[in-house]
N, CA, C and O atoms as a printed pandas DataFrame, in Angstrom:
     atom_number atom_name residue_name chain_id  residue_number  x_coord  y_coord  z_coord
0              1         N          MET        A               1  -14.550  -25.580   -8.935
1              2        CA          MET        A               1  -13.990  -25.736   -7.647
2              3         C          MET        A               1  -15.056  -26.211   -6.657
3              4         O          MET        A               1  -14.679  -26.883   -5.698
4              5         N          ASN        A               2  -16.239  -25.947   -6.790
5              6        CA          ASN        A               2  -17.316  -26.279   -5.762
6              7         C          ASN        A               2  -18.078  -27.302   -6.358
7              8         O          ASN        A               2  -18.394  -27.213   -7.545
8              9         N          ASN        A               3  -18.460  -28.422   -5.550
9             10        CA          ASN        A               3  -19.479  -29.302   -5.982
10            11         C          ASN        A               3  -20.571  -29.259   -4.801
11            12         O          ASN        A               3  -20.448  -28.566   -3.791
12            13         N          SER        A               4  -21.673  -30.115   -5.086
13            14        CA          SER        A               4  -22.899  -29.967   -4.205
14            15         C          SER        A               4  -22.497  -30.576   -2.782
15            16         O          SER        A               4  -23.270  -30.384   -1.843
16            17         N          ASP        A               5  -21.291  -31.321   -2.579
17            18        CA          ASP        A               5  -21.036  -31.764   -1.288
18            19         C          ASP        A               5  -20.233  -30.872   -0.373
19            20         O          ASP        A               5  -20.130  -31.151    0.821
20            21         N          THR        A               6  -19.622  -29.729   -0.939
21            22        CA          THR        A               6  -18.703  -28.982   -0.364
22            23         C          THR        A               6  -18.955  -27.507   -0.533
23            24         O          THR        A               6  -19.694  -27.116   -1.437
24            25         N          THR        A               7  -18.382  -26.688    0.285
25            26        CA          THR        A               7  -18.581  -25.230    0.140
26            27         C          THR        A               7  -17.047  -24.708    0.068
27            28         O          THR        A               7  -16.151  -25.369    0.591
28            29         N          ASP        A               8  -16.813  -23.598   -0.546
29            30        CA          ASP        A               8  -15.539  -22.923   -0.496
30            31         C          ASP        A               8  -15.423  -22.084    0.807
31            32         O          ASP        A               8  -16.433  -21.646    1.359
32            33         N          VAL        A               9  -14.143  -21.864    1.297
33            34        CA          VAL        A               9  -13.932  -21.014    2.338
34            35         C          VAL        A               9  -12.752  -20.154    1.897
35            36         O          VAL        A               9  -12.033  -20.495    0.958
36            37         N          PHE        A              10  -12.565  -19.018    2.601
37            38        CA          PHE        A              10  -11.505  -18.123    2.391
38            39         C          PHE        A              10  -10.521  -18.341    3.580
39            40         O          PHE        A              10  -10.931  -18.493    4.731
40            41         N          VAL        A              11   -9.172  -18.348    3.233
41            42        CA          VAL        A              11   -8.256  -18.519    4.279
42            43         C          VAL        A              11   -7.240  -17.411    4.266
43            44         O          VAL        A              11   -6.579  -17.277    3.236
44            45         N          CYS        A              12   -7.047  -16.656    5.209
45            46        CA          CYS        A              12   -5.964  -15.612    5.118
46            47         C          CYS        A              12   -4.973  -15.958    6.144
47            48         O          CYS        A              12   -5.260  -16.134    7.328
48            49         N          ILE        A              13   -3.752  -16.050    5.626
49            50        CA          ILE        A              13   -2.674  -16.459    6.554
50            51         C          ILE        A              13   -1.451  -15.440    6.664
51            52         O          ILE        A              13   -0.901  -15.051    5.634
52            53         N          ASP        A              14   -1.070  -15.053    7.805
53            54        CA          ASP        A              14   -0.054  -14.135    7.876
54            55         C          ASP        A              14    1.074  -14.555    8.869
55            56         O          ASP        A              14    0.745  -15.094    9.926
56            57         N          ALA        A              15    2.337  -14.341    8.591
57            58        CA          ALA        A              15    3.333  -14.582    9.366
58            59         C          ALA        A              15    3.368  -13.653   10.628
59            60         O          ALA        A              15    2.990  -12.482   10.615
60            61         N          ASP        A              16    3.828  -14.264   11.636
61            62        CA          ASP        A              16    3.819  -13.610   13.040
62            63         C          ASP        A              16    5.176  -12.914   13.309
63            64         O          ASP        A              16    6.174  -13.634   13.290
64            65         N          ASP        A              17    5.309  -11.691   13.539
65            66        CA          ASP        A              17    6.574  -11.160   13.878
66            67         C          ASP        A              17    7.646  -10.982   13.093
67            68         O          ASP        A              17    8.702  -10.482   13.481
68            69         N          VAL        A              18    7.368  -11.472   11.713
69            70        CA          VAL        A              18    8.410  -11.286   10.737
70            71         C          VAL        A              18    8.998   -9.938   10.383
71            72         O          VAL        A              18   10.198   -9.701   10.249
72            73         N          GLY        A              19    7.986   -9.079   10.249
73            74        CA          GLY        A              19    8.355   -7.697    9.982
74            75         C          GLY        A              19    9.087   -6.934   11.029
75            76         O          GLY        A              19   10.011   -6.161   10.777
76            77         N          ASP        A              20    8.586   -7.217   12.325
77            78        CA          ASP        A              20    9.320   -6.709   13.480
78            79         C          ASP        A              20   10.844   -7.181   13.519
79            80         O          ASP        A              20   11.800   -6.428   13.705
80            81         N          LYS        A              21   10.900   -8.503   13.321
81            82        CA          LYS        A              21   12.465   -9.006   13.279
82            83         C          LYS        A              21   13.242   -8.555   12.208
83            84         O          LYS        A              21   14.453   -8.415   12.376
84            85         N          LEU        A              22   12.718   -8.308   11.128
85            86        CA          LEU        A              22   13.396   -7.706    9.951
86            87         C          LEU        A              22   13.822   -6.281   10.284
87            88         O          LEU        A              22   14.990   -5.922   10.139
88            89         N          GLU        A              23   12.834   -5.447   10.745
89            90        CA          GLU        A              23   13.101   -4.055   11.092
90            91         C          GLU        A              23   14.156   -3.989   12.228
91            92         O          GLU        A              23   15.109   -3.213   12.161
92            93         N          LEU        A              24   13.957   -4.810   13.252
93            94        CA          LEU        A              24   15.099   -4.704   14.301
94            95         C          LEU        A              24   16.446   -4.995   13.850
95            96         O          LEU        A              24   17.388   -4.385   14.354
96            97         N          LEU        A              25   16.653   -5.988   12.825
97            98        CA          LEU        A              25   17.813   -6.376   12.264
98            99         C          LEU        A              25   18.207   -5.108   11.393
99           100         O          LEU        A              25   19.423   -4.926   11.326
100          101         N          LEU        A              26   17.547   -4.352   10.829
101          102        CA          LEU        A              26   17.880   -3.246   10.055
102          103         C          LEU        A              26   18.260   -2.055   10.836
103          104         O          LEU        A              26   19.214   -1.366   10.473
104          105         N          LEU        A              27   17.497   -1.742   11.998
105          106        CA          LEU        A              27   17.761   -0.852   12.923
106          107         C          LEU        A              27   19.223   -1.010   13.473
107          108         O          LEU        A              27   20.004   -0.061   13.545
108          109         N          ASP        A              28   19.510   -2.234   13.836
109          110        CA          ASP        A              28   20.879   -2.581   14.213
110          111         C          ASP        A              28   21.892   -2.656   13.255
111          112         O          ASP        A              28   23.020   -3.085   13.497
112          113         N          GLU        A              29   21.454   -2.185   12.015
113          114        CA          GLU        A              29   22.508   -2.235   10.766
114          115         C          GLU        A              29   23.060   -3.613   10.663
115          116         O          GLU        A              29   24.246   -3.784   10.381
116          117         N          ASN        A              30   22.199   -4.655   10.892
117          118        CA          ASN        A              30   22.668   -6.049   10.681
118          119         C          ASN        A              30   22.157   -6.495    9.409
119          120         O          ASN        A              30   21.253   -7.328    9.342
120          121         N          ILE        A              31   22.785   -5.890    8.236
121          122        CA          ILE        A              31   22.281   -6.084    6.925
122          123         C          ILE        A              31   22.361   -7.423    6.474
123          124         O          ILE        A              31   21.428   -7.914    5.839
124          125         N          ASP        A              32   23.434   -8.089    6.754
125          126        CA          ASP        A              32   23.561   -9.432    6.184
126          127         C          ASP        A              32   22.630  -10.528    6.809
127          128         O          ASP        A              32   22.214  -11.435    6.088
128          129         N          ASP        A              33   22.276  -10.458    8.219
129          130        CA          ASP        A              33   21.230  -11.271    8.897
130          131         C          ASP        A              33   19.911  -10.909    8.357
131          132         O          ASP        A              33   19.081  -11.787    8.120
132          133         N          ALA        A              34   19.626   -9.429    8.111
133          134        CA          ALA        A              34   18.377   -9.223    7.518
134          135         C          ALA        A              34   18.184   -9.675    6.142
135          136         O          ALA        A              34   17.064  -10.082    5.835
136          137         N          ALA        A              35   19.203   -9.662    5.191
137          138        CA          ALA        A              35   19.087  -10.115    4.003
138          139         C          ALA        A              35   18.817  -11.627    3.911
139          140         O          ALA        A              35   18.074  -12.153    3.082
140          141         N          ALA        A              36   19.552  -12.288    4.920
141          142        CA          ALA        A              36   19.364  -13.829    5.019
142          143         C          ALA        A              36   18.041  -14.202    5.357
143          144         O          ALA        A              36   17.455  -15.139    4.815
144          145         N          LEU        A              37   17.480  -13.362    6.397
145          146        CA          LEU        A              37   15.936  -13.701    6.911
146          147         C          LEU        A              37   15.140  -13.446    5.783
147          148         O          LEU        A              37   14.232  -14.233    5.517
148          149         N          ASN        A              38   15.368  -12.369    5.017
149          150        CA          ASN        A              38   14.501  -11.986    3.943
150          151         C          ASN        A              38   14.445  -13.031    2.798
151          152         O          ASN        A              38   13.435  -13.276    2.138
152          153         N          ASN        A              39   15.610  -13.593    2.652
153          154        CA          ASN        A              39   15.580  -14.699    1.442
154          155         C          ASN        A              39   14.901  -15.899    2.051
155          156         O          ASN        A              39   14.117  -16.528    1.341
156          157         N          ALA        A              40   15.128  -16.299    3.345
157          158        CA          ALA        A              40   14.518  -17.444    3.971
158          159         C          ALA        A              40   12.936  -17.309    3.984
159          160         O          ALA        A              40   12.201  -18.278    3.794
160          161         N          ILE        A              41   12.507  -16.105    4.211
161          162        CA          ILE        A              41   11.042  -15.686    4.158
162          163         C          ILE        A              41   10.488  -15.964    2.810
163          164         O          ILE        A              41    9.518  -16.706    2.653
164          165         N          ARG        A              42   11.157  -15.316    1.755
165          166        CA          ARG        A              42   10.823  -15.599    0.416
166          167         C          ARG        A              42   10.695  -17.040   -0.022
167          168         O          ARG        A              42    9.772  -17.475   -0.710
168          169         N          ASP        A              43   11.722  -17.742    0.449
169          170        CA          ASP        A              43   11.673  -19.198    0.126
170          171         C          ASP        A              43   10.672  -19.930    0.702
171          172         O          ASP        A              43   10.205  -20.916    0.131
172          173         N          ALA        A              44   10.239  -19.502    1.923
173          174        CA          ALA        A              44    9.179  -20.254    2.575
174          175         C          ALA        A              44    7.849  -19.914    2.081
175          176         O          ALA        A              44    6.932  -20.735    2.070
176          177         N          MET        A              45    7.719  -18.556    1.620
177          178        CA          MET        A              45    6.541  -18.118    1.020
178          179         C          MET        A              45    6.380  -18.875   -0.521
179          180         O          MET        A              45    5.311  -19.285   -0.975
180          181         N          ARG        A              46    7.444  -18.938   -1.065
181          182        CA          ARG        A              46    7.462  -19.725   -2.375
182          183         C          ARG        A              46    6.893  -21.105   -2.277
183          184         O          ARG        A              46    6.086  -21.548   -3.094
184          185         N          LYS        A              47    7.391  -21.829   -1.146
185          186        CA          LYS        A              47    7.092  -23.169   -0.729
186          187         C          LYS        A              47    5.390  -23.199   -0.518
187          188         O          LYS        A              47    4.597  -24.009   -0.998
188          189         N          MET        A              48    5.138  -22.131    0.289
189          190        CA          MET        A              48    3.611  -22.185    0.677
190          191         C          MET        A              48    2.767  -21.963   -0.643
191          192         O          MET        A              48    1.721  -22.590   -0.807
192          193         N          CYS        A              49    3.198  -21.133   -1.506
193          194        CA          CYS        A              49    2.408  -20.991   -2.765
194          195         C          CYS        A              49    2.393  -22.300   -3.484
195          196         O          CYS        A              49    1.330  -22.677   -3.976
196          197         N          GLU        A              50    3.505  -23.052   -3.594
197          198        CA          GLU        A              50    3.600  -24.415   -4.282
198          199         C          GLU        A              50    2.655  -25.243   -3.665
199          200         O          GLU        A              50    1.899  -25.908   -4.373
200          201         N          THR        A              51    2.582  -25.303   -2.258
201          202        CA          THR        A              51    1.658  -26.261   -1.655
202          203         C          THR        A              51    0.185  -25.943   -1.918
203          204         O          THR        A              51   -0.658  -26.826   -2.075
204          205         N          VAL        A              52   -0.079  -24.623   -1.958
205          206        CA          VAL        A              52   -1.429  -24.261   -2.410
206          207         C          VAL        A              52   -1.832  -24.653   -3.791
207          208         O          VAL        A              52   -2.906  -25.188   -4.068
208          209         N          ASN        A              53   -0.913  -24.353   -4.616
209          210        CA          ASN        A              53   -1.141  -24.507   -6.077
210          211         C          ASN        A              53   -1.227  -26.026   -6.384
211          212         O          ASN        A              53   -1.841  -26.430   -7.371
212          213         N          ALA        A              54   -0.588  -26.873   -5.501
213          214        CA          ALA        A              54   -0.812  -28.269   -5.805
214          215         C          ALA        A              54   -1.991  -28.984   -5.384
215          216         O          ALA        A              54   -2.240  -30.149   -5.695
216          217         N          GLU        A              55   -2.753  -28.187   -4.617
217          218        CA          GLU        A              55   -4.257  -28.678   -4.072
218          219         C          GLU        A              55   -5.290  -28.297   -5.215
219          220         O          GLU        A              55   -5.509  -27.110   -5.456
220          221         N          PRO        A              56   -5.884  -29.251   -5.874
221          222        CA          PRO        A              56   -6.886  -28.915   -7.022
222          223         C          PRO        A              56   -8.002  -28.022   -6.514
223          224         O          PRO        A              56   -8.601  -27.327   -7.335
224          225         N          THR        A              57   -8.330  -27.982   -5.235
225          226        CA          THR        A              57   -9.541  -27.357   -4.772
226          227         C          THR        A              57   -9.117  -25.916   -4.344
227          228         O          THR        A              57   -9.985  -25.189   -3.860
228          229         N          ALA        A              58   -7.906  -25.479   -4.482
229          230        CA          ALA        A              58   -7.399  -24.319   -3.880
230          231         C          ALA        A              58   -7.122  -23.205   -5.065
231          232         O          ALA        A              58   -6.662  -23.504   -6.168
232          233         N          GLU        A              59   -7.458  -21.949   -4.676
233          234        CA          GLU        A              59   -7.216  -20.976   -5.665
234          235         C          GLU        A              59   -6.377  -19.904   -4.831
235          236         O          GLU        A              59   -6.845  -19.468   -3.780
236          237         N          LEU        A              60   -5.163  -19.491   -5.294
237          238        CA          LEU        A              60   -4.455  -18.558   -4.566
238          239         C          LEU        A              60   -4.869  -17.177   -5.110
239          240         O          LEU        A              60   -4.659  -16.824   -6.271
240          241         N          LEU        A              61   -5.477  -16.427   -4.170
241          242        CA          LEU        A              61   -6.000  -15.116   -4.591
242          243         C          LEU        A              61   -4.988  -14.015   -4.411
243          244         O          LEU        A              61   -5.066  -13.045   -5.165
244          245         N          MET        A              62   -4.006  -14.062   -3.452
245          246        CA          MET        A              62   -3.136  -13.064   -3.197
246          247         C          MET        A              62   -1.885  -13.391   -2.512
247          248         O          MET        A              62   -1.932  -14.141   -1.537
248          249         N          VAL        A              63   -0.805  -12.922   -2.905
249          250        CA          VAL        A              63    0.356  -13.290   -2.159
250          251         C          VAL        A              63    1.192  -11.904   -1.820
251          252         O          VAL        A              63    1.522  -11.099   -2.692
252          253         N          GLY        A              64    1.449  -11.772   -0.556
253          254        CA          GLY        A              64    2.171  -10.633   -0.107
254          255         C          GLY        A              64    3.642  -11.099    0.351
255          256         O          GLY        A              64    4.074  -12.213    0.057
256          257         N          CYS        A              65    4.293  -10.262    1.012
257          258        CA          CYS        A              65    5.634  -10.517    1.475
258          259         C          CYS        A              65    5.736  -11.682    2.499
259          260         O          CYS        A              65    6.655  -12.500    2.471
260          261         N          ASP        A              66    4.724  -11.697    3.407
261          262        CA          ASP        A              66    4.738  -12.622    4.382
262          263         C          ASP        A              66    3.138  -13.007    4.692
263          264         O          ASP        A              66    2.765  -13.275    5.834
264          265         N          ASP        A              67    2.377  -13.005    3.716
265          266        CA          ASP        A              67    0.889  -13.360    3.759
266          267         C          ASP        A              67    0.258  -13.822    2.492
267          268         O          ASP        A              67    0.663  -13.470    1.384
268          269         N          ILE        A              68   -0.776  -14.644    2.699
269          270        CA          ILE        A              68   -1.418  -15.068    1.408
270          271         C          ILE        A              68   -3.028  -15.177    1.700
271          272         O          ILE        A              68   -3.469  -15.365    2.834
272          273         N          ILE        A              69   -3.737  -15.053    0.699
273          274        CA          ILE        A              69   -5.182  -15.377    0.710
274          275         C          ILE        A              69   -5.452  -16.475   -0.192
275          276         O          ILE        A              69   -4.973  -16.480   -1.326
276          277         N          VAL        A              70   -6.221  -17.442    0.261
277          278        CA          VAL        A              70   -6.582  -18.572   -0.544
278          279         C          VAL        A              70   -8.091  -18.793   -0.473
279          280         O          VAL        A              70   -8.777  -18.468    0.496
280          281         N          ARG        A              71   -8.554  -19.380   -1.596
281          282        CA          ARG        A              71  -10.090  -19.920   -1.592
282          283         C          ARG        A              71   -9.856  -21.283   -1.744
283          284         O          ARG        A              71   -9.007  -21.657   -2.553
284          285         N          LEU        A              72  -10.592  -22.202   -0.974
285          286        CA          LEU        A              72  -10.484  -23.601   -1.186
286          287         C          LEU        A              72  -11.545  -24.260   -0.527
287          288         O          LEU        A              72  -12.213  -23.685    0.332
288          289         N          SER        A              73  -11.781  -25.636   -0.933
289          290        CA          SER        A              73  -12.726  -26.326   -0.378
290          291         C          SER        A              73  -12.871  -26.495    1.082
291          292         O          SER        A              73  -11.796  -26.656    1.660
292          293         N          SER        A              74  -13.921  -26.498    1.822
293          294        CA          SER        A              74  -14.072  -26.632    3.210
294          295         C          SER        A              74  -13.468  -28.133    3.639
295          296         O          SER        A              74  -13.020  -28.374    4.761
296          297         N          THR        A              75  -13.530  -28.993    2.660
297          298        CA          THR        A              75  -13.110  -30.383    3.119
298          299         C          THR        A              75  -11.646  -30.511    3.089
299          300         O          THR        A              75  -11.160  -31.495    3.646
300          301         N          THR        A              76  -10.896  -29.681    2.535
301          302        CA          THR        A              76   -9.422  -29.659    2.430
302          303         C          THR        A              76   -8.835  -28.600    3.367
303          304         O          THR        A              76   -7.617  -28.636    3.547
304          305         N          VAL        A              77   -9.507  -27.732    3.937
305          306        CA          VAL        A              77   -8.927  -26.627    4.583
306          307         C          VAL        A              77   -8.182  -26.964    5.795
307          308         O          VAL        A              77   -7.106  -26.387    5.954
308          309         N          ASP        A              78   -8.580  -27.816    6.688
309          310        CA          ASP        A              78   -7.901  -28.279    7.847
310          311         C          ASP        A              78   -6.468  -28.860    7.563
311          312         O          ASP        A              78   -5.462  -28.452    8.144
312          313         N          SER        A              79   -6.473  -29.789    6.673
313          314        CA          SER        A              79   -5.224  -30.477    6.391
314          315         C          SER        A              79   -4.313  -29.512    5.737
315          316         O          SER        A              79   -3.138  -29.497    6.103
316          317         N          MET        A              80   -4.743  -28.656    4.756
317          318        CA          MET        A              80   -3.961  -27.606    4.132
318          319         C          MET        A              80   -3.338  -26.639    5.061
319          320         O          MET        A              80   -2.148  -26.338    4.966
320          321         N          VAL        A              81   -4.076  -26.181    5.899
321          322        CA          VAL        A              81   -3.653  -25.088    6.874
322          323         C          VAL        A              81   -2.600  -25.794    7.771
323          324         O          VAL        A              81   -1.501  -25.263    7.933
324          325         N          ALA        A              82   -2.918  -27.011    8.374
325          326        CA          ALA        A              82   -1.861  -27.583    9.263
326          327         C          ALA        A              82   -0.589  -27.962    8.540
327          328         O          ALA        A              82    0.484  -27.924    9.142
328          329         N          GLY        A              83   -0.662  -28.307    7.336
329          330        CA          GLY        A              83    0.560  -28.633    6.541
330          331         C          GLY        A              83    1.330  -27.290    6.278
331          332         O          GLY        A              83    2.558  -27.285    6.364
332          333         N          ILE        A              84    0.673  -26.217    5.978
333          334        CA          ILE        A              84    1.372  -24.907    5.686
334          335         C          ILE        A              84    2.051  -24.342    6.852
335          336         O          ILE        A              84    3.180  -23.852    6.821
336          337         N          ARG        A              85    1.269  -24.440    7.926
337          338        CA          ARG        A              85    1.840  -23.970    9.311
338          339         C          ARG        A              85    3.194  -24.753    9.730
339          340         O          ARG        A              85    4.227  -24.204   10.113
340          341         N          SER        A              86    2.997  -26.066    9.592
341          342        CA          SER        A              86    4.116  -26.813    9.973
342          343         C          SER        A              86    5.319  -26.598    9.005
343          344         O          SER        A              86    6.458  -26.491    9.460
344          345         N          GLU        A              87    5.092  -26.542    7.824
345          346        CA          GLU        A              87    6.127  -26.292    6.862
346          347         C          GLU        A              87    6.865  -24.995    7.138
347          348         O          GLU        A              87    8.093  -24.971    7.216
348          349         N          PHE        A              88    6.127  -23.945    7.282
349          350        CA          PHE        A              88    6.646  -22.607    7.453
350          351         C          PHE        A              88    7.428  -22.532    8.738
351          352         O          PHE        A              88    8.539  -22.002    8.730
352          353         N          HIS        A              89    6.901  -23.040    9.862
353          354        CA          HIS        A              89    7.672  -23.085   11.040
354          355         C          HIS        A              89    8.949  -23.755   10.934
355          356         O          HIS        A              89    9.963  -23.199   11.355
356          357         N          SER        A              90    8.983  -24.910   10.402
357          358        CA          SER        A              90   10.073  -25.818   10.212
358          359         C          SER        A              90   11.097  -25.128    9.310
359          360         O          SER        A              90   12.299  -25.251    9.546
360          361         N          ALA        A              91   10.653  -24.415    8.297
361          362        CA          ALA        A              91   11.680  -23.668    7.390
362          363         C          ALA        A              91   12.302  -22.425    8.043
363          364         O          ALA        A              91   13.494  -22.205    7.828
364          365         N          ILE        A              92   11.593  -21.598    8.822
365          366        CA          ILE        A              92   12.294  -20.432    9.230
366          367         C          ILE        A              92   11.865  -20.167   10.769
367          368         O          ILE        A              92   12.126  -19.061   11.242
368          369         N          GLY        A              93   11.331  -20.969   11.427
369          370        CA          GLY        A              93   11.044  -20.778   12.787
370          371         C          GLY        A              93   10.048  -19.808   13.308
371          372         O          GLY        A              93   10.007  -19.565   14.514
372          373         N          PHE        A              94    9.196  -19.209   12.414
373          374        CA          PHE        A              94    8.249  -18.291   12.727
374          375         C          PHE        A              94    6.885  -19.006   12.442
375          376         O          PHE        A              94    6.714  -19.894   11.607
376          377         N          THR        A              95    5.909  -18.449   13.308
377          378        CA          THR        A              95    4.668  -19.076   13.288
378          379         C          THR        A              95    3.704  -18.266   12.366
379          380         O          THR        A              95    4.057  -17.209   11.844
380          381         N          LEU        A              96    2.367  -18.863   12.180
381          382        CA          LEU        A              96    1.556  -18.199   11.284
382          383         C          LEU        A              96    0.163  -18.113   12.036
383          384         O          LEU        A              96   -0.253  -19.021   12.756
384          385         N          THR        A              97   -0.504  -16.947   11.800
385          386        CA          THR        A              97   -1.890  -16.878   12.315
386          387         C          THR        A              97   -2.775  -16.923   11.137
387          388         O          THR        A              97   -2.480  -16.377   10.074
388          389         N          VAL        A              98   -3.985  -17.654   11.362
389          390        CA          VAL        A              98   -4.757  -18.071   10.217
390          391         C          VAL        A              98   -6.249  -17.483   10.626
391          392         O          VAL        A              98   -6.695  -17.572   11.769
392          393         N          GLY        A              99   -6.866  -16.947    9.661
393          394        CA          GLY        A              99   -8.508  -16.607    9.694
394          395         C          GLY        A              99   -9.128  -17.299    8.697
395          396         O          GLY        A              99   -8.762  -17.145    7.532
396          397         N          ILE        A             100  -10.057  -18.075    9.004
397          398        CA          ILE        A             100  -10.991  -18.698    7.995
398          399         C          ILE        A             100  -12.445  -18.401    8.144
399          400         O          ILE        A             100  -13.023  -18.477    9.228
400          401         N          GLY        A             101  -13.009  -18.067    7.044
401          402        CA          GLY        A             101  -14.477  -17.728    6.892
402          403         C          GLY        A             101  -15.049  -18.049    5.536
403          404         O          GLY        A             101  -14.443  -18.319    4.499
404          405         N          GLY        A             102  -16.392  -17.961    5.770
405          406        CA          GLY        A             102  -17.075  -18.110    4.460
406          407         C          GLY        A             102  -17.138  -17.036    3.422
407          408         O          GLY        A             102  -17.574  -17.162    2.278
408          409         N          SER        A             103  -16.617  -15.903    4.008
409          410        CA          SER        A             103  -16.414  -14.642    3.110
410          411         C          SER        A             103  -14.976  -14.185    3.353
411          412         O          SER        A             103  -14.311  -14.534    4.329
412          413         N          LEU        A             104  -14.543  -13.349    2.351
413          414        CA          LEU        A             104  -13.331  -12.935    2.559
414          415         C          LEU        A             104  -13.293  -11.845    3.820
415          416         O          LEU        A             104  -12.323  -11.849    4.579
416          417         N          ARG        A             105  -14.218  -11.062    3.976
417          418        CA          ARG        A             105  -14.270  -10.110    5.075
418          419         C          ARG        A             105  -14.248  -10.949    6.333
419          420         O          ARG        A             105  -13.403  -10.662    7.181
420          421         N          ILE        A             106  -15.070  -11.941    6.550
421          422        CA          ILE        A             106  -14.991  -12.691    7.765
422          423         C          ILE        A             106  -13.624  -13.343    7.992
423          424         O          ILE        A             106  -13.078  -13.299    9.095
424          425         N          ALA        A             107  -13.049  -13.985    6.864
425          426        CA          ALA        A             107  -11.732  -14.335    7.207
426          427         C          ALA        A             107  -10.715  -13.481    7.622
427          428         O          ALA        A             107   -9.888  -13.741    8.497
428          429         N          LEU        A             108  -10.804  -12.342    6.902
429          430        CA          LEU        A             108   -9.822  -11.185    7.362
430          431         C          LEU        A             108  -10.126  -10.631    8.839
431          432         O          LEU        A             108   -9.207  -10.302    9.590
432          433         N          GLU        A             109  -11.402  -10.554    9.183
433          434        CA          GLU        A             109  -11.656  -10.204   10.552
434          435         C          GLU        A             109  -11.200  -11.169   11.601
435          436         O          GLU        A             109  -10.832  -10.777   12.708
436          437         N          ARG        A             110  -11.224  -12.535   11.226
437          438        CA          ARG        A             110  -10.700  -13.576   12.051
438          439         C          ARG        A             110   -9.296  -13.777   12.069
439          440         O          ARG        A             110   -8.772  -14.278   13.063
440          441         N          LEU        A             111   -8.566  -13.410   10.986
441          442        CA          LEU        A             111   -7.135  -13.185   10.992
442          443         C          LEU        A             111   -6.805  -12.074   12.069
443          444         O          LEU        A             111   -5.962  -12.305   12.936
444          445         N          ARG        A             112   -7.447  -10.921   12.010
445          446        CA          ARG        A             112   -7.242   -9.819   12.876
446          447         C          ARG        A             112   -7.396  -10.291   14.163
447          448         O          ARG        A             112   -6.496  -10.057   14.969
448          449         N          ARG        A             113   -8.376  -10.918   14.504
449          450        CA          ARG        A             113   -8.755  -11.393   15.957
450          451         C          ARG        A             113   -7.565  -12.303   16.453
451          452         O          ARG        A             113   -7.116  -12.256   17.598
452          453         N          GLY        A             114   -7.116  -13.122   15.472
453          454        CA          GLY        A             114   -6.072  -14.041   15.850
454          455         C          GLY        A             114   -4.852  -13.386   16.261
455          456         O          GLY        A             114   -4.191  -13.769   17.226
456          457         N          LYS        A             115   -4.530  -12.329   15.481
457          458        CA          LYS        A             115   -3.339  -11.471   15.910
458          459         C          LYS        A             115   -3.503  -10.656   17.156
459          460         O          LYS        A             115   -2.501  -10.383   17.817
460          461         N          LEU        A             116   -4.737  -10.232   17.542
461          462        CA          LEU        A             116   -4.959   -9.544   18.736
462          463         C          LEU        A             116   -4.988  -10.513   19.986
463          464         O          LEU        A             116   -4.742  -10.060   21.103
464          465         N          VAL        A             117   -5.260  -11.721   19.812
465          466        CA          VAL        A             117   -5.438  -12.708   20.883
466          467         C          VAL        A             117   -4.174  -13.356   21.196
467          468         O          VAL        A             117   -4.120  -14.147   22.138
468          469         N          GLY        A             118   -3.061  -13.066   20.422
469          470        CA          GLY        A             118   -1.740  -13.657   20.804
470          471         C          GLY        A             118   -0.967  -14.293   19.694
471          472         O          GLY        A             118    0.135  -14.792   19.921
472          473         N          LYS        A             119   -1.520  -14.296   18.462
473          474        CA          LYS        A             119   -0.727  -14.829   17.306
474          475         C          LYS        A             119   -0.729  -16.394   17.356
475          476         O          LYS        A             119   -1.343  -17.021   18.219
476          477         N          ASN        A             120   -0.004  -16.961   16.379
477          478        CA          ASN        A             120    0.108  -18.406   16.235
478          479         C          ASN        A             120   -1.184  -19.104   16.563
479          480         O          ASN        A             120   -1.199  -20.002   17.404
480          481         N          THR        A             121   -2.242  -18.730   15.941
481          482        CA          THR        A             121   -3.687  -19.311   16.218
482          483         C          THR        A             121   -4.288  -19.359   14.780
483          484         O          THR        A             121   -3.950  -18.670   13.817
484          485         N          ILE        A             122   -5.246  -20.316   14.842
485          486        CA          ILE        A             122   -6.200  -20.443   13.783
486          487         C          ILE        A             122   -7.603  -19.953   14.388
487          488         O          ILE        A             122   -8.053  -20.496   15.397
488          489         N          VAL        A             123   -8.238  -18.974   13.780
489          490        CA          VAL        A             123   -9.512  -18.510   14.103
490          491         C          VAL        A             123  -10.577  -18.904   13.033
491          492         O          VAL        A             123  -10.565  -18.357   11.931
492          493         N          SER        A             124  -11.341  -19.693   13.305
493          494        CA          SER        A             124  -12.405  -20.277   12.271
494          495         C          SER        A             124  -13.781  -20.027   12.761
495          496         O          SER        A             124  -14.721  -20.241   11.995
496          497         N          GLU        A             125  -13.993  -19.592   13.973
497          498        CA          GLU        A             125  -15.463  -19.456   14.522
498          499         C          GLU        A             125  -15.396  -18.073   15.397
499          500         O          GLU        A             125  -16.400  -17.661   15.979
């Protein structure tokens, strides 16, 4: 995955407010809408994974209900992240927060910072 001209980075991506929206629908006993949203999220996540898997420099490390962790070449990270964020928002109307770093720990810390400063952000420094 790595050659002498590039380095790998870790990318942590998490959907914004998806869990809260699902929980609210369930608290209101709106099961049909909750199920529909759950299916839409699952489809959007599947598409996100397909996008990552189509990139030769990317390695999908983890997939959760509304989050993923990827290792990929630093030369493709910007276009990959932009495409994923656009596709996800177009599919279900929710935004993504992204943390990018040279180590998994740094990427996770940056994801957390992005969530704390208002979500719908990319934190890479």
